[in-house]
PDB file of C-alpha atoms in Angstrom:
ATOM      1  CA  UNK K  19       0.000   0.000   0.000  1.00  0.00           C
ATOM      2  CA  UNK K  20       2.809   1.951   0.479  1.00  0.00           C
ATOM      3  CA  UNK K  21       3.664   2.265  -3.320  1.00  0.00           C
ATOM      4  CA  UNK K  22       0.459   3.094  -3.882  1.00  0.00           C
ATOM      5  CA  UNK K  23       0.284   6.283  -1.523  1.00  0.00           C
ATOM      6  CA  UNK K  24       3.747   7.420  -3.267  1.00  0.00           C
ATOM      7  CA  UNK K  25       2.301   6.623  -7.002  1.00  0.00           C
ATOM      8  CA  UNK K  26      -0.569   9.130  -5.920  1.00  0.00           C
ATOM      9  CA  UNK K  27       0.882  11.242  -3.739  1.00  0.00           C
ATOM     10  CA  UNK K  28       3.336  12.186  -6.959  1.00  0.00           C
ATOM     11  CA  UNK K  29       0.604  12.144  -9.598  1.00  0.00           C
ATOM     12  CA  UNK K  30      -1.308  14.527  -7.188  1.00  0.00           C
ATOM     13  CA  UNK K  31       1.873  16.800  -7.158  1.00  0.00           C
ATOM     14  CA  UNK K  32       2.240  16.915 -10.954  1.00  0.00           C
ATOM     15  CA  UNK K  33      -1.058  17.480 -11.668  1.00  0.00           C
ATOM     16  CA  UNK K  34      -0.932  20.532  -9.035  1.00  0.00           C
ATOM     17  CA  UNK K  35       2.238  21.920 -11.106  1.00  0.00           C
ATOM     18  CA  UNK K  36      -0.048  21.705 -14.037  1.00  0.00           C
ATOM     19  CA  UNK K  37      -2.414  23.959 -12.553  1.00  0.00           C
ATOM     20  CA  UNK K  38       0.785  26.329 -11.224  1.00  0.00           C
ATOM     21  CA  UNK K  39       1.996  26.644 -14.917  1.00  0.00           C
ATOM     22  CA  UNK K  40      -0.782  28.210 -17.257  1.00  0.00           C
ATOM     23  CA  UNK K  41       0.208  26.355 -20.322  1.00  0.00           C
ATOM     24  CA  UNK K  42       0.061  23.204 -18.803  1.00  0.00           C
ATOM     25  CA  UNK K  43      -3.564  23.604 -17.991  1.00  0.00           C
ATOM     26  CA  UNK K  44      -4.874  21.419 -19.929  1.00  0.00           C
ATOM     27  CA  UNK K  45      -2.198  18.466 -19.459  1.00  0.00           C
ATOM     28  CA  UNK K  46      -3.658  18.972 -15.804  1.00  0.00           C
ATOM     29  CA  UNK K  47      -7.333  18.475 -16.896  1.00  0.00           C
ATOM     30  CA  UNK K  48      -6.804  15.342 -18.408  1.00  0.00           C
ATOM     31  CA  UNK K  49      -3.982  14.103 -15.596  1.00  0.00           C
ATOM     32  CA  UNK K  50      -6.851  14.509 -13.624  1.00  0.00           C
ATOM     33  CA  UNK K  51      -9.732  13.064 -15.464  1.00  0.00           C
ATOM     34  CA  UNK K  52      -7.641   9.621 -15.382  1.00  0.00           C
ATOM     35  CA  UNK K  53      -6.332  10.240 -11.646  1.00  0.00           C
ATOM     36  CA  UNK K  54      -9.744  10.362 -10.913  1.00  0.00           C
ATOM     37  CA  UNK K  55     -10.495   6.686 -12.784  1.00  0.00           C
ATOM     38  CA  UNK K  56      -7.484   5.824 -11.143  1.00  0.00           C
ATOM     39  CA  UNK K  57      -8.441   6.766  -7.384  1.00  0.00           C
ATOM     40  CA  UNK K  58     -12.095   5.294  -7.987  1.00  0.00           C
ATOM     41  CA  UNK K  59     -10.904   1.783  -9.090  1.00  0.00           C
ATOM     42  CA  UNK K  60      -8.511   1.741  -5.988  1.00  0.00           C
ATOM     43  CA  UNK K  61     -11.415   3.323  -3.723  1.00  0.00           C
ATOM     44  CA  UNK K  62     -13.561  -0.171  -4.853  1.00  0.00           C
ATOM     45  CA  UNK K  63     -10.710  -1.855  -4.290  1.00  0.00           C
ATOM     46  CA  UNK K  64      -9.858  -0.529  -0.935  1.00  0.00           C
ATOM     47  CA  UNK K  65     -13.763  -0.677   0.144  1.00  0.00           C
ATOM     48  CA  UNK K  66     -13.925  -4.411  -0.532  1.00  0.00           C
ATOM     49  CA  UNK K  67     -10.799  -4.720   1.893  1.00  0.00           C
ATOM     50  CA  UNK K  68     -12.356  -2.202   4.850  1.00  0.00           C
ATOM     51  CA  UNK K  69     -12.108  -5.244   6.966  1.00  0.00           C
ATOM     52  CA  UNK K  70      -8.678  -4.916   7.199  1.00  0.00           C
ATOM     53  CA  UNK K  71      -8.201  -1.398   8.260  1.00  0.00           C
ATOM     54  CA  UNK K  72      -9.207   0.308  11.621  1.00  0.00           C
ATOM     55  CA  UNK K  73     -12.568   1.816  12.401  1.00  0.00           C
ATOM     56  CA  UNK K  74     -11.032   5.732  11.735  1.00  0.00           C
ATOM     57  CA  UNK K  75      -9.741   3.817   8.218  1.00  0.00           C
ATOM     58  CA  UNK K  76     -13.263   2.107   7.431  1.00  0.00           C
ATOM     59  CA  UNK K  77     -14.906   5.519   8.529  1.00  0.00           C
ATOM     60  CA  UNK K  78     -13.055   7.785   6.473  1.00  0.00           C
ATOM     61  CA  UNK K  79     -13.421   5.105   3.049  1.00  0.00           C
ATOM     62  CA  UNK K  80     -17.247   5.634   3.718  1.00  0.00           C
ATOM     63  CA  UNK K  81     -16.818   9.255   3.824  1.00  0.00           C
ATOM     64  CA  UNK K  82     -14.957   9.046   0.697  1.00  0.00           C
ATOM     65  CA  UNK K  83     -17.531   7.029  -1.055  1.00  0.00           C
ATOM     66  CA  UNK K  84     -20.259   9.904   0.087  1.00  0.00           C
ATOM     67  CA  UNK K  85     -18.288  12.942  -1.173  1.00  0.00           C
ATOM     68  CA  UNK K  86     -17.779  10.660  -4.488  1.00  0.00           C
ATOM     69  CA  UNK K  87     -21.269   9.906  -5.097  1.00  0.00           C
ATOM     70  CA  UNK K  88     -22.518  13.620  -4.112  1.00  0.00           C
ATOM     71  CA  UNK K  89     -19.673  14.854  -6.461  1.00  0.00           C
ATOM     72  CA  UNK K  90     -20.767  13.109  -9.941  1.00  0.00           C
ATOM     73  CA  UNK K  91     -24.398  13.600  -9.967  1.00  0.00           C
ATOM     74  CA  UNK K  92     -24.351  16.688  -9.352  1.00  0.00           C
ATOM     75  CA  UNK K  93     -21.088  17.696 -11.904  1.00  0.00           C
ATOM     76  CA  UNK K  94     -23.441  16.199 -14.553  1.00  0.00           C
ATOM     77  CA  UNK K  95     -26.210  17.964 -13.770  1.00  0.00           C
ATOM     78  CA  UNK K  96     -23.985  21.487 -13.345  1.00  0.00           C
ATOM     79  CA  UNK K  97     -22.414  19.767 -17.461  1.00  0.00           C
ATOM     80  CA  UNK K  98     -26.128  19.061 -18.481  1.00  0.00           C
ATOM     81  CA  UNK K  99     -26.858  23.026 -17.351  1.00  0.00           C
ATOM     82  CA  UNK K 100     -24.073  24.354 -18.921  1.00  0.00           C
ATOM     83  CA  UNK K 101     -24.659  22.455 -21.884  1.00  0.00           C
ATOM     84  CA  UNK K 102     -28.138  23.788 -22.127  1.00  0.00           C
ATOM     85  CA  UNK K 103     -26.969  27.302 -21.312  1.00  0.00           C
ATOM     86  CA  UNK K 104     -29.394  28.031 -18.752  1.00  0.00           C
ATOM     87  CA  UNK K 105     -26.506  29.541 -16.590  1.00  0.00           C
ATOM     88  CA  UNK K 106     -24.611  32.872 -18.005  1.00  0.00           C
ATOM     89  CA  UNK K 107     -21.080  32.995 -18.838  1.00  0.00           C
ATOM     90  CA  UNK K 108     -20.294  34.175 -14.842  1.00  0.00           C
ATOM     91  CA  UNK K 109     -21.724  31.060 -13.538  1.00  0.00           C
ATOM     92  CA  UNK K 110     -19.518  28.968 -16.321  1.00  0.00           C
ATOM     93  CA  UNK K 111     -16.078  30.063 -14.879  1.00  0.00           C
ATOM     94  CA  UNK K 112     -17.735  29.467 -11.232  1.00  0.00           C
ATOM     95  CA  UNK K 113     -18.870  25.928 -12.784  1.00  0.00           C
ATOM     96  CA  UNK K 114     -14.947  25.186 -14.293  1.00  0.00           C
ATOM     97  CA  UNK K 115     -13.559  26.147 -11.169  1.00  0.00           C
ATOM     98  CA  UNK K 116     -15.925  23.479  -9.029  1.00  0.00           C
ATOM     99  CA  UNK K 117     -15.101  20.934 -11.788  1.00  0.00           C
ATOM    100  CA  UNK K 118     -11.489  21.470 -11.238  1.00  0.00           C
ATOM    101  CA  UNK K 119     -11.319  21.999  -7.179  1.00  0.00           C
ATOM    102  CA  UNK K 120     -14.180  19.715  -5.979  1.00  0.00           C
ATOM    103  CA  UNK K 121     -11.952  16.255  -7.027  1.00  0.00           C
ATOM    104  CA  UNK K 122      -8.795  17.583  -6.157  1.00  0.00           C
ATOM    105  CA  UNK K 123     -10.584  18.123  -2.948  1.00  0.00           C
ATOM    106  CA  UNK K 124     -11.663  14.495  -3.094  1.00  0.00           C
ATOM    107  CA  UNK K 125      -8.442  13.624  -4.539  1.00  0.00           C
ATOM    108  CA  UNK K 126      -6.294  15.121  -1.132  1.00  0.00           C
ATOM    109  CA  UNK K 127      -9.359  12.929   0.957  1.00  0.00           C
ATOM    110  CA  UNK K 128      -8.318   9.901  -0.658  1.00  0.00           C
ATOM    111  CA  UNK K 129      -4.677  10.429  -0.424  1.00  0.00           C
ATOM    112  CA  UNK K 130      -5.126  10.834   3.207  1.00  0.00           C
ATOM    113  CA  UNK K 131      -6.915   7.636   3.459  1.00  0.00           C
ATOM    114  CA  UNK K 132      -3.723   5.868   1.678  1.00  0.00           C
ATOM    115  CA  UNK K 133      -1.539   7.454   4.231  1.00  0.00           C
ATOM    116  CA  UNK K 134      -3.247   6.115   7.146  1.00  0.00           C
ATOM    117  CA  UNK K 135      -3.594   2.830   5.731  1.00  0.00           C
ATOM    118  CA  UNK K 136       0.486   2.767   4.989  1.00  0.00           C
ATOM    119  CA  UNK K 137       1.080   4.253   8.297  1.00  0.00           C
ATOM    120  CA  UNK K 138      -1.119   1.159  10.113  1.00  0.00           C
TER     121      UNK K 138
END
């Protein structure tokens, strides 16, 4: 588990450089798209081995799986709005900023998770 927490601890870190340098903004968009497939393939993984992990551990997975399944219904409905262009060109940037925040947020969540679970 310990390679694991390294593999996205440094993926995490290069896709934040991304961000830092404004013509690598997009490389950072699709770094994350497939950190994100990435992290959610693990997250199964590590939610059909909770029994294994302390309560704190099994606790914060299910938190995890919460702020995951809050997170992509409502990104597709905020894509299906902006799609549909109910929301003005203001709301857009707001909507580009949540797309790009809201999973790193998740992303730093789950990288915590892999640190306790290397630490244990």
């Amino acid at each position: 588990m310990r390679i694991l927490f390294y593999i996205n601890a440094i993926f995490y870190a290069l896709i934040l450089l991304s961000y830092l340098i404004e013509s690598y903004t997009f490389y950072g968009l699709i770094g994350q798209f497939f950190f994100g497939i990435f992290q959610f393939v693990l997250g199964l993984h590590l939610a059909t081995m909770s029994n294994n992990y302390s309560e704190k551990v099994r606790s914060f997975i299910g938190y995890y799986w919460l702020s995951v399944l809050i997170y992509i219904p409502t990104m597709v409905g905020l894509l299906l709005l902006i799609e549909g262009s109910i929301i003005s060109d203001v709301n857009k940037v707001f909507a580009i900023i949540l797309m790009i925040i809201a999973p790193m947020l998740i992303a730093t969540f789950f990288i915590r998770i892999l640190y306790l679970i290397q630490k244990s």
